[in-house]
Each structure stands twice: as C-alpha cells, then as structure tokens.
Short mmCIF file of C-alpha atoms in Angstrom, two decimals:
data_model
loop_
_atom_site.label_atom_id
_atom_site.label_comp_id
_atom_site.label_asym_id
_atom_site.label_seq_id
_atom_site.Cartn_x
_atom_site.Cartn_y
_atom_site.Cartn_z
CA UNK A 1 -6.68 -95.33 28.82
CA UNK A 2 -3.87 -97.28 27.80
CA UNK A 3 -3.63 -95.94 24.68
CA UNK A 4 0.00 -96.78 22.34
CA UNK A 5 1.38 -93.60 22.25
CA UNK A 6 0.23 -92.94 25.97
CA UNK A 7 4.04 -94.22 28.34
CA UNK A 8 4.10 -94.63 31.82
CA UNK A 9 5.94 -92.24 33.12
CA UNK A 10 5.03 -89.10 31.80
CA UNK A 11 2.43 -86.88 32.94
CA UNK A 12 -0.07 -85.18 31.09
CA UNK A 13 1.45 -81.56 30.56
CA UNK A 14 4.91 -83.18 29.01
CA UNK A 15 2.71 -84.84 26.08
CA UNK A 16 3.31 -82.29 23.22
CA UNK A 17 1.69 -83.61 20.19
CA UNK A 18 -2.13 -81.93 19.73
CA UNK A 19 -3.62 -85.16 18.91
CA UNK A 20 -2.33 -87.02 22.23
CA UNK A 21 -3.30 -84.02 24.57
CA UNK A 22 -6.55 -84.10 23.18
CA UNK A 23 -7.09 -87.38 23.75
CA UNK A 24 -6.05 -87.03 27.15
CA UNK A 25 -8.26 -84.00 27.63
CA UNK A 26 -11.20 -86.14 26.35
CA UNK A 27 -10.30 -89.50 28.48
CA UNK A 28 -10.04 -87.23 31.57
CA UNK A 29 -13.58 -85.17 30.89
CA UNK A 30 -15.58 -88.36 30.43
CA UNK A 31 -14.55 -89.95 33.52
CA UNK A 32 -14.42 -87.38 35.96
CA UNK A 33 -16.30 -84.34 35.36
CA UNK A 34 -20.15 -85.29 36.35
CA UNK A 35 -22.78 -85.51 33.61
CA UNK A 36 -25.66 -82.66 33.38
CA UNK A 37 -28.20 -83.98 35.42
CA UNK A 38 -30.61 -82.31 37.68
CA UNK A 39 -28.76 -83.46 40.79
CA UNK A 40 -25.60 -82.09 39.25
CA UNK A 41 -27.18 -78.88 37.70
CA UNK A 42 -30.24 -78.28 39.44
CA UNK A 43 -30.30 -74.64 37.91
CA UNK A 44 -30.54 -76.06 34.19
CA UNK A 45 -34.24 -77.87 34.91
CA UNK A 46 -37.40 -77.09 35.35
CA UNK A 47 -39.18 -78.62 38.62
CA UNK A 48 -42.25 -78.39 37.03
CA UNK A 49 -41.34 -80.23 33.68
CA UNK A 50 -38.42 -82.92 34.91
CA UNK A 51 -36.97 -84.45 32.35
CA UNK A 52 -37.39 -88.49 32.31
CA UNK A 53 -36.59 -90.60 35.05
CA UNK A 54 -36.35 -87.07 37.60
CA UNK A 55 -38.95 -85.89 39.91
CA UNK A 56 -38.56 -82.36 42.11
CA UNK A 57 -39.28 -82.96 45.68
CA UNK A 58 -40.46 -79.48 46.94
CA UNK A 59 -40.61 -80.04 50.59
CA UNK A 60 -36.61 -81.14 50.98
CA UNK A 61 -35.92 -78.80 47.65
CA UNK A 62 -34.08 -81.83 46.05
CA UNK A 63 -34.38 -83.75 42.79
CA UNK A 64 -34.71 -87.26 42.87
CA UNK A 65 -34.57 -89.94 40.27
CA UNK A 66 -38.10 -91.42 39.70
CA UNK A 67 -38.99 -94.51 42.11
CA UNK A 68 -36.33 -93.73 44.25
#
C-alpha cells in the first residue's frame, strides 16, 4: 500500500484525516484478517450442504476443500 498520502515514517494511529485511516483500516482487513471459509468459520456451514469446492470429513471432524 504505497499509497501518496501514505509517508514512511508514521504509523497508523498518527494518520488523522478520516479518509487516510480508512484506507488503512481497509488495506490492513484485506490482507490479514482470514476470509469466511469453512476452515476459518466452521460454525457458519452446514456439513451436510458444503458450499462449493468444501467437503465435511466426519471421521477427523474437519472440512476439507474438494479433491484435496
């Protein structure tokens, strides 16, 4: 994120404009919080109706991604 009115130097806290925090707030959320995915939040999917790509193994109690 090297956006122009993004310095080195500064950290994210001493940014006061609205508009540049929430950019940073943004930036940061898509590249470290995880996505929703059944590995990742297991309690938001139903084993018995995975959504594409995901299969439920029951015997280990994991979710795989299909083929895998």
């Amino acid at each position: 994120m090297h956006d122009s009115l993004i310095y080195e130097g500064p950290t994210a806290e001493q940014y006061i404009d609205p508009a540049i925090r929430a950019r940073i707030a943004e930036d940061y959320a898509q590249r470290y919080r995880p996505k929703t995915t059944p590995r990742t939040h297991p309690e938001l999917f139903d084993p018995l109706d995975p959504p594409e790509g995901w299969r439920y193994d029951p015997y280990y109690e994991i979710w795989i991604t299909h083929g895998n």
